[in-house]
Short mmCIF file of N, CA and C in Angstrom, two decimals:
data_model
loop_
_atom_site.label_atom_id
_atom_site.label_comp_id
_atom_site.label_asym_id
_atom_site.label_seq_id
_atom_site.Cartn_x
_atom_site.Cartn_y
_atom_site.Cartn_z
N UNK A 1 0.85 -1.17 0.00
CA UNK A 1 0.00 0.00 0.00
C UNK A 1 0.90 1.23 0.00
N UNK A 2 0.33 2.25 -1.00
CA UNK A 2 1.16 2.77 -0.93
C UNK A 2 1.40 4.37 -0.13
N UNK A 3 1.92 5.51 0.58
CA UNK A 3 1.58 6.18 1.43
C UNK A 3 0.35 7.10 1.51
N UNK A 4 -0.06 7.54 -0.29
CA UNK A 4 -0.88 8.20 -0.56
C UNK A 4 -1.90 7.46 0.00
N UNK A 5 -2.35 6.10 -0.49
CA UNK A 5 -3.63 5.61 0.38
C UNK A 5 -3.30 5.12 1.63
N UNK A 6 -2.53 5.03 2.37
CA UNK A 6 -2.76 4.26 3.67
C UNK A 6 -3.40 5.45 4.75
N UNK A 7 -3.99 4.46 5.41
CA UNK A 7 -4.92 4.92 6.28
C UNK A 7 -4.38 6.33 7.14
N UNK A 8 -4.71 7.40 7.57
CA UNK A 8 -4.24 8.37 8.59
C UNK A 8 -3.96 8.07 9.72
N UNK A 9 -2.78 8.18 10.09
CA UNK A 9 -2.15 8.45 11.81
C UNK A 9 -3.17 9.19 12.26
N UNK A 10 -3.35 8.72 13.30
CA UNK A 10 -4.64 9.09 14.58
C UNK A 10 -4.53 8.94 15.94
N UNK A 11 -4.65 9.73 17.08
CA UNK A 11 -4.55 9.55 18.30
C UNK A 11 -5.73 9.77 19.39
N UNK A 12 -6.19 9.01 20.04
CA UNK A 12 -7.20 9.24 20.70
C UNK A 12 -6.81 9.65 22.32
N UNK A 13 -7.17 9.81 23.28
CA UNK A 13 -6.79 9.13 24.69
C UNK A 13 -8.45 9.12 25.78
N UNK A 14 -7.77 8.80 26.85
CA UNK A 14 -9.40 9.34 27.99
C UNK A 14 -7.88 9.21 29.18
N UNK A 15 -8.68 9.80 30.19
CA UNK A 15 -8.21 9.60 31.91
C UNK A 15 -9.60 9.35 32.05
N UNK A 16 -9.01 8.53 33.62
CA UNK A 16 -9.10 7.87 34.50
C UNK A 16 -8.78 8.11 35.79
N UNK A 17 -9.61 9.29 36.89
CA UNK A 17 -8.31 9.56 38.09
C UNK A 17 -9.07 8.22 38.73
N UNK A 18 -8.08 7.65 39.12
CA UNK A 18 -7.83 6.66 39.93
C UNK A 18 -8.18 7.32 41.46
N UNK A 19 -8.27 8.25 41.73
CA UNK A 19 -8.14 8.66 43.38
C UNK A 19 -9.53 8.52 43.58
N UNK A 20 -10.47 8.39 42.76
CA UNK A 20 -12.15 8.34 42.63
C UNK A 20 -12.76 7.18 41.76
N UNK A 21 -11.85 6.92 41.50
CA UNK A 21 -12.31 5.38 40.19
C UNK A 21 -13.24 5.95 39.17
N UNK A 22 -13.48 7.11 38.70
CA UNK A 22 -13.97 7.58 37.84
C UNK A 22 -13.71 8.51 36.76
N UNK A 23 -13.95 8.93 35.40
CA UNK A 23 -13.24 9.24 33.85
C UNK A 23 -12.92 10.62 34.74
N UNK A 24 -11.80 11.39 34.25
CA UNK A 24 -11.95 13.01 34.67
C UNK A 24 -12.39 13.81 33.69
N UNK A 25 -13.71 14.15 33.80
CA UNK A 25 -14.23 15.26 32.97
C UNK A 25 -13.51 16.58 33.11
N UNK A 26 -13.59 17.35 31.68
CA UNK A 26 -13.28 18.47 32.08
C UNK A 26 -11.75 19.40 31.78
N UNK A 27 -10.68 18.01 31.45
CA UNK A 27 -9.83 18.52 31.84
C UNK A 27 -9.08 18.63 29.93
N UNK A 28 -8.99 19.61 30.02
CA UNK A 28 -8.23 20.65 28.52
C UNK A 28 -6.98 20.01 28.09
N UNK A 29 -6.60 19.71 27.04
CA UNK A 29 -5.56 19.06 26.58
C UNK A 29 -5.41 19.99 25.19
N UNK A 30 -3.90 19.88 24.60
CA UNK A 30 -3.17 20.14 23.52
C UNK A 30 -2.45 18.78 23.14
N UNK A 31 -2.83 18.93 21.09
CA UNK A 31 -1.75 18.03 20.69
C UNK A 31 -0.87 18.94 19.95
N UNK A 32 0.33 17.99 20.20
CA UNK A 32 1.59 18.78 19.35
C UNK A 32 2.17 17.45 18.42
N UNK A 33 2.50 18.34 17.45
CA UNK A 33 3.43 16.94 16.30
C UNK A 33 4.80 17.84 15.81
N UNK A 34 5.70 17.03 15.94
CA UNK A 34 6.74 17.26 15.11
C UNK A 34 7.60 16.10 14.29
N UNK A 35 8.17 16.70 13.40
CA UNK A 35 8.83 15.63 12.19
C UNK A 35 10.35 15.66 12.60
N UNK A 36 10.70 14.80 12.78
CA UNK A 36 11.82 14.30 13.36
C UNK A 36 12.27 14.87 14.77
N UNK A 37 13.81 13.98 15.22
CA UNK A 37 13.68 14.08 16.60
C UNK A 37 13.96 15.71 17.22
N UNK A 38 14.32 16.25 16.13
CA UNK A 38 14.74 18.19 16.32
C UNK A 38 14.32 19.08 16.04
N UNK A 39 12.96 18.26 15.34
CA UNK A 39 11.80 18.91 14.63
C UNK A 39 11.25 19.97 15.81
N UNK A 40 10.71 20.82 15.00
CA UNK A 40 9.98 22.22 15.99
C UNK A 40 8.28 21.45 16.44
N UNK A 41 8.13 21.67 17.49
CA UNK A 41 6.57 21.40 18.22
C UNK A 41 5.87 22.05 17.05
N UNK A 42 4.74 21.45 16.92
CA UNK A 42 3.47 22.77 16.15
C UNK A 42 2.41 22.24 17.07
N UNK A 43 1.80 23.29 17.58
CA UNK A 43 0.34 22.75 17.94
C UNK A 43 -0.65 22.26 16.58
N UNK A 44 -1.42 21.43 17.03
CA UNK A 44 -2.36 20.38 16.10
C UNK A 44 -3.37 20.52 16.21
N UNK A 45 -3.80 20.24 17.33
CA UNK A 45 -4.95 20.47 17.71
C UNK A 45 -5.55 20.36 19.27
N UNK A 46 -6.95 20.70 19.85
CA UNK A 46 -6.97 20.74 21.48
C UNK A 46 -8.32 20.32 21.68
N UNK A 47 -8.39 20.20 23.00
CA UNK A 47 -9.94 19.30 23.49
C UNK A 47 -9.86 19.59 24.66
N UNK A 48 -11.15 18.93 24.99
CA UNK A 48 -11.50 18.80 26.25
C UNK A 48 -12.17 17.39 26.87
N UNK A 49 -11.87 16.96 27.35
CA UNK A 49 -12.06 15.42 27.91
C UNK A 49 -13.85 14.91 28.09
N UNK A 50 -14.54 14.95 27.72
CA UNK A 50 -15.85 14.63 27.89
C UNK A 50 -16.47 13.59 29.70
N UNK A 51 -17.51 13.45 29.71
CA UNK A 51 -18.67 12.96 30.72
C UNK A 51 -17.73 11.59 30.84
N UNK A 52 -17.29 10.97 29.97
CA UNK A 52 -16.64 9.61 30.08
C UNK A 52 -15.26 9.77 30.13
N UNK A 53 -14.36 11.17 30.12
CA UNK A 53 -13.02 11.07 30.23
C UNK A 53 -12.49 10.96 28.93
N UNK A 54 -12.97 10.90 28.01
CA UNK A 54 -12.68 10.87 26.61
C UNK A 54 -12.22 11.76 25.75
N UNK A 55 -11.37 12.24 25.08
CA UNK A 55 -11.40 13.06 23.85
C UNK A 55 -11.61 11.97 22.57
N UNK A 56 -12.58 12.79 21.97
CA UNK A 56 -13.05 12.14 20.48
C UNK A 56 -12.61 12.85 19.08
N UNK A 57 -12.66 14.25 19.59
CA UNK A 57 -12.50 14.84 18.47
C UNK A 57 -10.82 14.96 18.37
N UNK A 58 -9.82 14.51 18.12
CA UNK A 58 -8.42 15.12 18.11
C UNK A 58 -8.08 15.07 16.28
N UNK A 59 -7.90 15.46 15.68
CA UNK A 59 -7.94 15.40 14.25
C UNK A 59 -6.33 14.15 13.72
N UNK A 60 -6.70 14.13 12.90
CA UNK A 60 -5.44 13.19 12.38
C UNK A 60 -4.24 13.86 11.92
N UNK A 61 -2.88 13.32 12.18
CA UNK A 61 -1.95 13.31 12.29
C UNK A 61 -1.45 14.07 11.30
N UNK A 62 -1.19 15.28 10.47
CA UNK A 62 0.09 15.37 9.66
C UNK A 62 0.54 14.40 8.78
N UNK A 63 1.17 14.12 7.57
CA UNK A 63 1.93 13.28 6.86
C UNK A 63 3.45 14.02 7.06
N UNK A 64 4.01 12.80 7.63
CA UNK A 64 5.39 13.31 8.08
C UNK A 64 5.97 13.19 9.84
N UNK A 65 4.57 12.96 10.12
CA UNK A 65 4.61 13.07 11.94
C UNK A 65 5.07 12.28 12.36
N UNK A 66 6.23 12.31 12.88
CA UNK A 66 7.31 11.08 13.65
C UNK A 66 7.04 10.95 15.44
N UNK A 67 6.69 12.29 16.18
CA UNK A 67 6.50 12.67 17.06
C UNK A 67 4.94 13.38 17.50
N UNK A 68 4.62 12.73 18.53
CA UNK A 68 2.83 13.60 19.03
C UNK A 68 3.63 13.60 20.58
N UNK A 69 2.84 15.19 21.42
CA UNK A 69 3.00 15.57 22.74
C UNK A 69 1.70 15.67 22.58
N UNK A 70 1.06 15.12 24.38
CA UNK A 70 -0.64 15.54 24.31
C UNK A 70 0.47 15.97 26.10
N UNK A 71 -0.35 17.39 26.08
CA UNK A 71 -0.37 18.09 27.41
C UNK A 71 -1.93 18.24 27.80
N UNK A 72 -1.53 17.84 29.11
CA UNK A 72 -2.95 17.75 29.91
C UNK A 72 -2.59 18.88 31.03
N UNK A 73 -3.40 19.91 30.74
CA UNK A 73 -3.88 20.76 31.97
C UNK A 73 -4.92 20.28 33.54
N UNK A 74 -4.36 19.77 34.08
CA UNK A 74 -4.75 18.94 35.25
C UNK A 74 -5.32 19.71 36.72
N UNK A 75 -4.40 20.85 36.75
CA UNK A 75 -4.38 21.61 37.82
C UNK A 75 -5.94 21.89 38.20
N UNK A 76 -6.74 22.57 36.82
CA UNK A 76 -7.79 23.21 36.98
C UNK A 76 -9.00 22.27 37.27
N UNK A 77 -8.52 20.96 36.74
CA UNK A 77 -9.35 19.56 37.21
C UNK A 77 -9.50 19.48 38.87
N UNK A 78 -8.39 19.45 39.09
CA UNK A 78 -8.42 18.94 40.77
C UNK A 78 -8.35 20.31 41.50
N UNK A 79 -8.69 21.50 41.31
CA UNK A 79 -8.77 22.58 41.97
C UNK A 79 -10.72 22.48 41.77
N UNK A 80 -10.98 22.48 40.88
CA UNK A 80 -12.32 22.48 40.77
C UNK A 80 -13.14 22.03 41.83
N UNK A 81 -14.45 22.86 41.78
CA UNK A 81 -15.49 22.08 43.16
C UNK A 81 -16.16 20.72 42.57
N UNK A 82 -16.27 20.38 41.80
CA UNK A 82 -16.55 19.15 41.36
C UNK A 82 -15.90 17.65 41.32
N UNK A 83 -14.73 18.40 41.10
CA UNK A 83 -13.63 16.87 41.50
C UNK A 83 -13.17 17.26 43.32
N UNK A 84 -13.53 17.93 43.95
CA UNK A 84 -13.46 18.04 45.49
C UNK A 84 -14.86 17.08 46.00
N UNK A 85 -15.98 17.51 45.59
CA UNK A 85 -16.93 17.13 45.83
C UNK A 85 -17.02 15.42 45.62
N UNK A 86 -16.67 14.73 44.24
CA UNK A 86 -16.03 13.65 43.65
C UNK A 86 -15.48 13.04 44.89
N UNK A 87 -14.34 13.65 45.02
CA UNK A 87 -13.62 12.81 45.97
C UNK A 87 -13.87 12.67 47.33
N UNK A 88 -14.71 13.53 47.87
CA UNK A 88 -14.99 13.58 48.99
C UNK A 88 -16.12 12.42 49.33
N UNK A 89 -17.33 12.33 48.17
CA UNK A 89 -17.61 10.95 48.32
C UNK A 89 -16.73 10.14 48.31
N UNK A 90 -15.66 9.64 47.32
CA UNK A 90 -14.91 8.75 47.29
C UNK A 90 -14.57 8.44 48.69
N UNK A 91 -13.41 9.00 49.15
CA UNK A 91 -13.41 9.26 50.71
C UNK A 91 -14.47 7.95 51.32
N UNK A 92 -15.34 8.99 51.89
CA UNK A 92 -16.35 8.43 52.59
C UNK A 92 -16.63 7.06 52.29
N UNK A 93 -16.98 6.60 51.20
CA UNK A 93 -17.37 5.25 50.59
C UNK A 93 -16.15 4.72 51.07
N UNK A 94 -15.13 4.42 50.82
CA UNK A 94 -13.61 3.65 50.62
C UNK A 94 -13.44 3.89 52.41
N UNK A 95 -13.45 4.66 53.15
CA UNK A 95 -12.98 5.17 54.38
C UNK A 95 -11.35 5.37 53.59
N UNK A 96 -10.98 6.17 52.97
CA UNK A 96 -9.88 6.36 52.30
C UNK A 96 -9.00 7.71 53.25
N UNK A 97 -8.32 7.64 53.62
CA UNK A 97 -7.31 8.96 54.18
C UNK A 97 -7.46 10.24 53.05
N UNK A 98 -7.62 10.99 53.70
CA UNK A 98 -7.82 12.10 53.35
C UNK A 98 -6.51 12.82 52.79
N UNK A 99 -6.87 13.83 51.91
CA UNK A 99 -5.34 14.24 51.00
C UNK A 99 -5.13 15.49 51.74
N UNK A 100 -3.54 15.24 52.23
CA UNK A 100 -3.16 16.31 52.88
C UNK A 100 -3.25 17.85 52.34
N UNK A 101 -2.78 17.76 51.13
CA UNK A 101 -2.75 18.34 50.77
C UNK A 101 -3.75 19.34 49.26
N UNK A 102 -3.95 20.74 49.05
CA UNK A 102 -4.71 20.84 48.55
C UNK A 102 -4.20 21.53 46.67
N UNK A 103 -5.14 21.68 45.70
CA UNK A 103 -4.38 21.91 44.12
C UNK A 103 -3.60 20.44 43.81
N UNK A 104 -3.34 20.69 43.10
CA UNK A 104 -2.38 19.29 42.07
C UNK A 104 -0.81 19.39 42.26
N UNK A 105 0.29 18.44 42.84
CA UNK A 105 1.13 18.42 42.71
C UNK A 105 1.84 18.38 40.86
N UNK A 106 1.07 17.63 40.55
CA UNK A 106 1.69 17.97 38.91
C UNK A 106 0.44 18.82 38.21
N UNK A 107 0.84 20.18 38.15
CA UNK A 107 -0.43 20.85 37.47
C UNK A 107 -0.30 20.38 36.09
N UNK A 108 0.80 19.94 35.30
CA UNK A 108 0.69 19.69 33.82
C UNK A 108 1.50 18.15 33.74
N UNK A 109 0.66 17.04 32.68
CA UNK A 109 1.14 16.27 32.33
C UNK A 109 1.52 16.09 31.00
N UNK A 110 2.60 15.86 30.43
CA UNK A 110 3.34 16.41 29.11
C UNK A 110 3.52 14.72 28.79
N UNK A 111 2.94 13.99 27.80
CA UNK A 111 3.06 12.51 27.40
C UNK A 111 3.61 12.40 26.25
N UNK A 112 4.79 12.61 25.70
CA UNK A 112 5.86 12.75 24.58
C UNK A 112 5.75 11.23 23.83
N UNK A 113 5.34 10.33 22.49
CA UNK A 113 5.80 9.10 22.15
C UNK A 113 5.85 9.23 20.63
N UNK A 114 6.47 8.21 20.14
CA UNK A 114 6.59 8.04 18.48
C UNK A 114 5.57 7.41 17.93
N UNK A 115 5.36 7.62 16.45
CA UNK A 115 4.59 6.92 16.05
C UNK A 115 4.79 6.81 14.40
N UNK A 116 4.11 5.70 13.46
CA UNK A 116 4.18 5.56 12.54
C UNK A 116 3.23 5.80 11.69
N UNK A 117 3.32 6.01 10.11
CA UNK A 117 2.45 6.45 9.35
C UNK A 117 1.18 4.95 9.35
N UNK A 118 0.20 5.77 9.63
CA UNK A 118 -1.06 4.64 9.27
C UNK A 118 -1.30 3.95 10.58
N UNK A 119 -1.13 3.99 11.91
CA UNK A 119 -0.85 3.27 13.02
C UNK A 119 -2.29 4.67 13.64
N UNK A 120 -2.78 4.08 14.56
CA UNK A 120 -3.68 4.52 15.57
C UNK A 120 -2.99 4.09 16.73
N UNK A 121 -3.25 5.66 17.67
CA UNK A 121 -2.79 5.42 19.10
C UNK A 121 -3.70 5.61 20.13
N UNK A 122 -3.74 4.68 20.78
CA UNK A 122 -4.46 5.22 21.83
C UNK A 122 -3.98 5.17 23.60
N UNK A 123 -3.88 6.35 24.14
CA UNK A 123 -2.75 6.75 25.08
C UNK A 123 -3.67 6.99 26.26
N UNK A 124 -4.32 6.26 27.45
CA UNK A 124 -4.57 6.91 28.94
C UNK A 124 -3.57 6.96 29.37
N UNK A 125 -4.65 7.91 30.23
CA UNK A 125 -3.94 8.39 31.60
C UNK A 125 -4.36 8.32 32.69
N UNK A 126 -4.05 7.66 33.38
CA UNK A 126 -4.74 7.29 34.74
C UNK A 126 -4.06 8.44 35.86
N UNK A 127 -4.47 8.88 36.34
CA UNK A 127 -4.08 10.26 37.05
C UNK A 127 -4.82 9.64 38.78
N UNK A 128 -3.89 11.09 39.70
CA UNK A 128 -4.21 10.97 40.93
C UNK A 128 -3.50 12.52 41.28
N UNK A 129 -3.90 12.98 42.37
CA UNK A 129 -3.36 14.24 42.72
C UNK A 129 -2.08 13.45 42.70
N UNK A 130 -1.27 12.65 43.00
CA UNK A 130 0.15 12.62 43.65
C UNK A 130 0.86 12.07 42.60
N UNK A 131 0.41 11.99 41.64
CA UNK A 131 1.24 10.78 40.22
C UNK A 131 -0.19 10.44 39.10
N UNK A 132 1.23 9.23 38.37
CA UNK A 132 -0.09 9.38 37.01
C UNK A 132 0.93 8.47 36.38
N UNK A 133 0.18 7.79 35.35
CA UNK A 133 1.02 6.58 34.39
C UNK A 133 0.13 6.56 33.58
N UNK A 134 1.13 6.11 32.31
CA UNK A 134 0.37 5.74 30.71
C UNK A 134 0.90 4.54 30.23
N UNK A 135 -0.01 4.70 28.96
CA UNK A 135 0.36 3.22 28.31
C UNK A 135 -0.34 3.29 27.16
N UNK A 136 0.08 2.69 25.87
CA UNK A 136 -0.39 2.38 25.13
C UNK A 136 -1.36 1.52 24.86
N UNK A 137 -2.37 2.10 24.62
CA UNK A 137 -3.71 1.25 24.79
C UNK A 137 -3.89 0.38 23.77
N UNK A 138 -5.58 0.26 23.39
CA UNK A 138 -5.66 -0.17 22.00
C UNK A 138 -7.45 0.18 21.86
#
């Protein structure tokens, strides 16, 4: 097949804060692509995480895109009265220790990976005020 027809590079993701076992609505993201490893960032495109933690809309990839950054603005998630409220049930239900502390230790999560022409990615993030891990989904 040849590059003209193969399918478009595509990236999806959702979170997951784990500190509530539930999607994090709400929370604003940027994609960035660049072509090779010294290549300049361009912003791509941006979202916002939906009711299920989801971004749907992120547009497809560039021809040429060796590199995608998705930055997640997090801070304004866990400052919010809604993910306080969230967790404060959580809390209660779990009898879970209470977070010492208040705002987001990582206000921004920056998820840097490679990718290939015609390949779909799909990248969570499972988040918590204190940390956070990814992985290549499917």
């Amino acid at each position: 097949m040849s590059s003209e027809t193969a399918a478009p590079t595509s990236v999806s993701t959702h979170i997951l804060d784990t500190s509530v076992g539930r999607p994090a609505e709400g929370v604003a993201l940027t994609l960035s692509v660049r072509s090779g490893s010294d290549g300049a960032w361009t912003a791509h495109g941006a979202s916002t995480t939906d009711a299920d933690g989801r971004c749907k809309d992120l547009p497809a990839l560039p021809d040429g895109t060796t590199h995608v950054r998705l930055d997640f603005a997090v801070e304004e998630y866990f400052v919010s009265n809604k993910h306080r409220a969230s967790h404060q049930q959580a809390e209660e239900q779990q009898d879970a220790p209470r977070v010492r502390d208040s705002g987001a230790f990582f206000p921004e999560v920056a998820i840097t990976f490679a990718v290939r022409p015609g390949e779909h990615y799909h990248v969570p993030l499972l988040l918590n005020p204190f940390g956070y891990s990814v992985y290549r989904g499917s």
